[in-house]
Amino acid sequence: MIRGVWVVVPAAGRGTRFGSETPKQYLDVAGRPLLAHTLQALFAHPQVSGAVVVVGENDGDWAACDLLVDGKFDGKPVLAAVGGATRAASVLNGVNALPGDVRADDFVLVHDAARPNLGLDDVQKLLDRGREDMVGAILAAPVRDTLKRAGDDGGIDATESRSRLWRAFTPQMFRRLQLTKALEDAGKAGIEVTDEAMAMERLGLRPLLVEGSEDNFKITTPADLARFKFILSQKQDSQRT
Ligand code: CTP
Ligand code: MG
C-alpha cells in the first residue's frame, strides 16, 4: 500500500509585493479565501493525508476565515503552526508541527499557500517521480524567455544562456528528517534559502526536477490574482454547459 503524504503549507507571509491590506492568501476568490482554493487543490489528491498550515502569529485573518470543521478541511485533518520571519523559518516550524506518525524517512510536501491553481496531474507526477528518487523532487519549468543581464544604467550588458535554467515551483517533496536538518542547517549558517531544494542542495544533495504545468503560478501581484479569477470563471462556465 502507498503511504499517504502530509503537506506543509506556508501561509505566514505579508504579501508586500501584492500590496493589499489583507494578506493575499486570505483575499476572497469566488466566495472563499485563496488559501481554501490551495487546500482544495492539494486535498483533491487521494494520497494527500493532511496539512499543516503555517500562519502568522496572532493571525486574525486565519481565525476569521474559519475554514475548518472539527479540525478538518474537505474531510482531511489540518493543523496550524506559527510562522517565522522568513519563508524557510515558517516551513521549518510547519515541519516540526507534523504529527508524530509522520516518520523520519517519510516524504512530505511543501506547497505555497499562494499557488492555488495546482493541478492533480502535477501532484501525481511529483509523487511518482519523487518516490523513485533517494532525495526527493520539485515541480519546476524550463526558462522560456531570453535572459538579459542588466547594467547599473538599465542598459543590457549581456544575453545569458537559458539552457539548463529552470524556474522552481512548489510542491517540493523531501523526507521529513532530511528536510528538517537542511532547514536547520541553513538557518544556523545564516543563509536565507528561498525554497526547500536550496536547503537540500547546500548539503550536497541533488533533488530531481520534475516538469510541471505553467498553470501552477504563484500569486505575487494583483495581475496574478486576476488571472486566477479568470481561470476559475472559465472552469465554472464549462461546468455549466
Ligand atoms: N511565507 C511564509 N512565511 C514568511 C514568508 C512567506 O509562510 N515569513 C509564505 C507566503 O505566505 C506564501 C509563500 O510563503 O504562501 C511564498 O511566499 P511569497 O509568495 O513570497 O509570499 P509573501 O512573502 O507573503 O509575499 P512578498 O514576498 O511579496 O512579501
Ligand atoms: Mg516573500
Tab-separated table of C-alpha atoms and ligand atoms in Angstrom, residues 9-18 24-25 54 83-87 90-91 112-114 218-220, ligand 1:
chain	number	residue	atom	x	y	z
A	9	VAL	CA	1.562	24.990	3.556
A	10	PRO	CA	3.461	28.194	4.399
A	11	ALA	CA	0.848	30.960	4.677
A	12	ALA	CA	2.528	33.384	7.072
A	13	GLY	CA	3.752	35.945	4.532
A	14	ARG	CA	2.660	39.559	4.396
A	15	GLY	CA	2.356	39.845	0.624
A	16	THR	CA	4.445	43.004	0.308
A	17	ARG	CA	4.605	42.851	-3.474
A	18	PHE	CA	0.857	42.322	-3.714
A	24	LYS	CA	-3.123	37.777	-0.398
A	25	GLN	CA	-3.725	34.244	0.952
A	54	VAL	CA	1.688	27.860	8.855
A	83	GLY	CA	5.265	31.162	11.095
A	84	GLY	CA	8.611	32.907	11.292
A	85	ALA	CA	10.315	35.929	9.775
A	86	THR	CA	11.277	34.123	6.557
A	87	ARG	CA	9.590	31.536	4.393
A	90	SER	CA	7.884	29.219	8.552
A	91	VAL	CA	8.391	25.933	6.708
A	112	ASP	CA	2.959	27.708	-1.114
A	113	ALA	CA	-0.423	28.960	0.049
A	114	ALA	CA	-0.095	31.415	-2.825
A	218	LYS	CA	2.293	31.898	-7.743
A	219	ILE	CA	0.015	34.803	-6.867
A	220	THR	CA	2.518	37.609	-6.372
B	1	CTP	N1	5.567	32.777	3.642
B	1	CTP	C1	5.558	32.341	4.980
B	1	CTP	N2	6.332	32.974	5.913
B	1	CTP	C2	7.113	34.025	5.577
B	1	CTP	C3	7.149	34.471	4.226
B	1	CTP	C4	6.366	33.816	3.280
B	1	CTP	O1	4.854	31.386	5.297
B	1	CTP	N3	7.826	34.619	6.510
B	1	CTP	C5	4.695	32.110	2.649
B	1	CTP	C6	3.704	33.033	1.963
B	1	CTP	O2	2.541	33.195	2.773
B	1	CTP	C7	3.442	32.337	0.645
B	1	CTP	C8	4.719	31.546	0.386
B	1	CTP	O3	5.472	31.579	1.600
B	1	CTP	O4	2.355	31.437	0.691
B	1	CTP	C9	5.506	32.119	-0.785
B	1	CTP	O5	5.961	33.420	-0.454
B	1	CTP	P1	5.660	34.750	-1.290
B	1	CTP	O6	4.842	34.461	-2.488
B	1	CTP	O7	6.926	35.486	-1.416
B	1	CTP	O8	4.649	35.497	-0.280
B	1	CTP	P2	4.945	36.751	0.642
B	1	CTP	O9	6.293	36.597	1.275
B	1	CTP	O10	3.759	36.905	1.515
B	1	CTP	O11	4.951	37.934	-0.425
B	1	CTP	P3	6.074	39.077	-0.618
B	1	CTP	O12	7.381	38.354	-0.836
B	1	CTP	O13	5.606	39.860	-1.789
B	1	CTP	O14	6.056	39.860	0.673
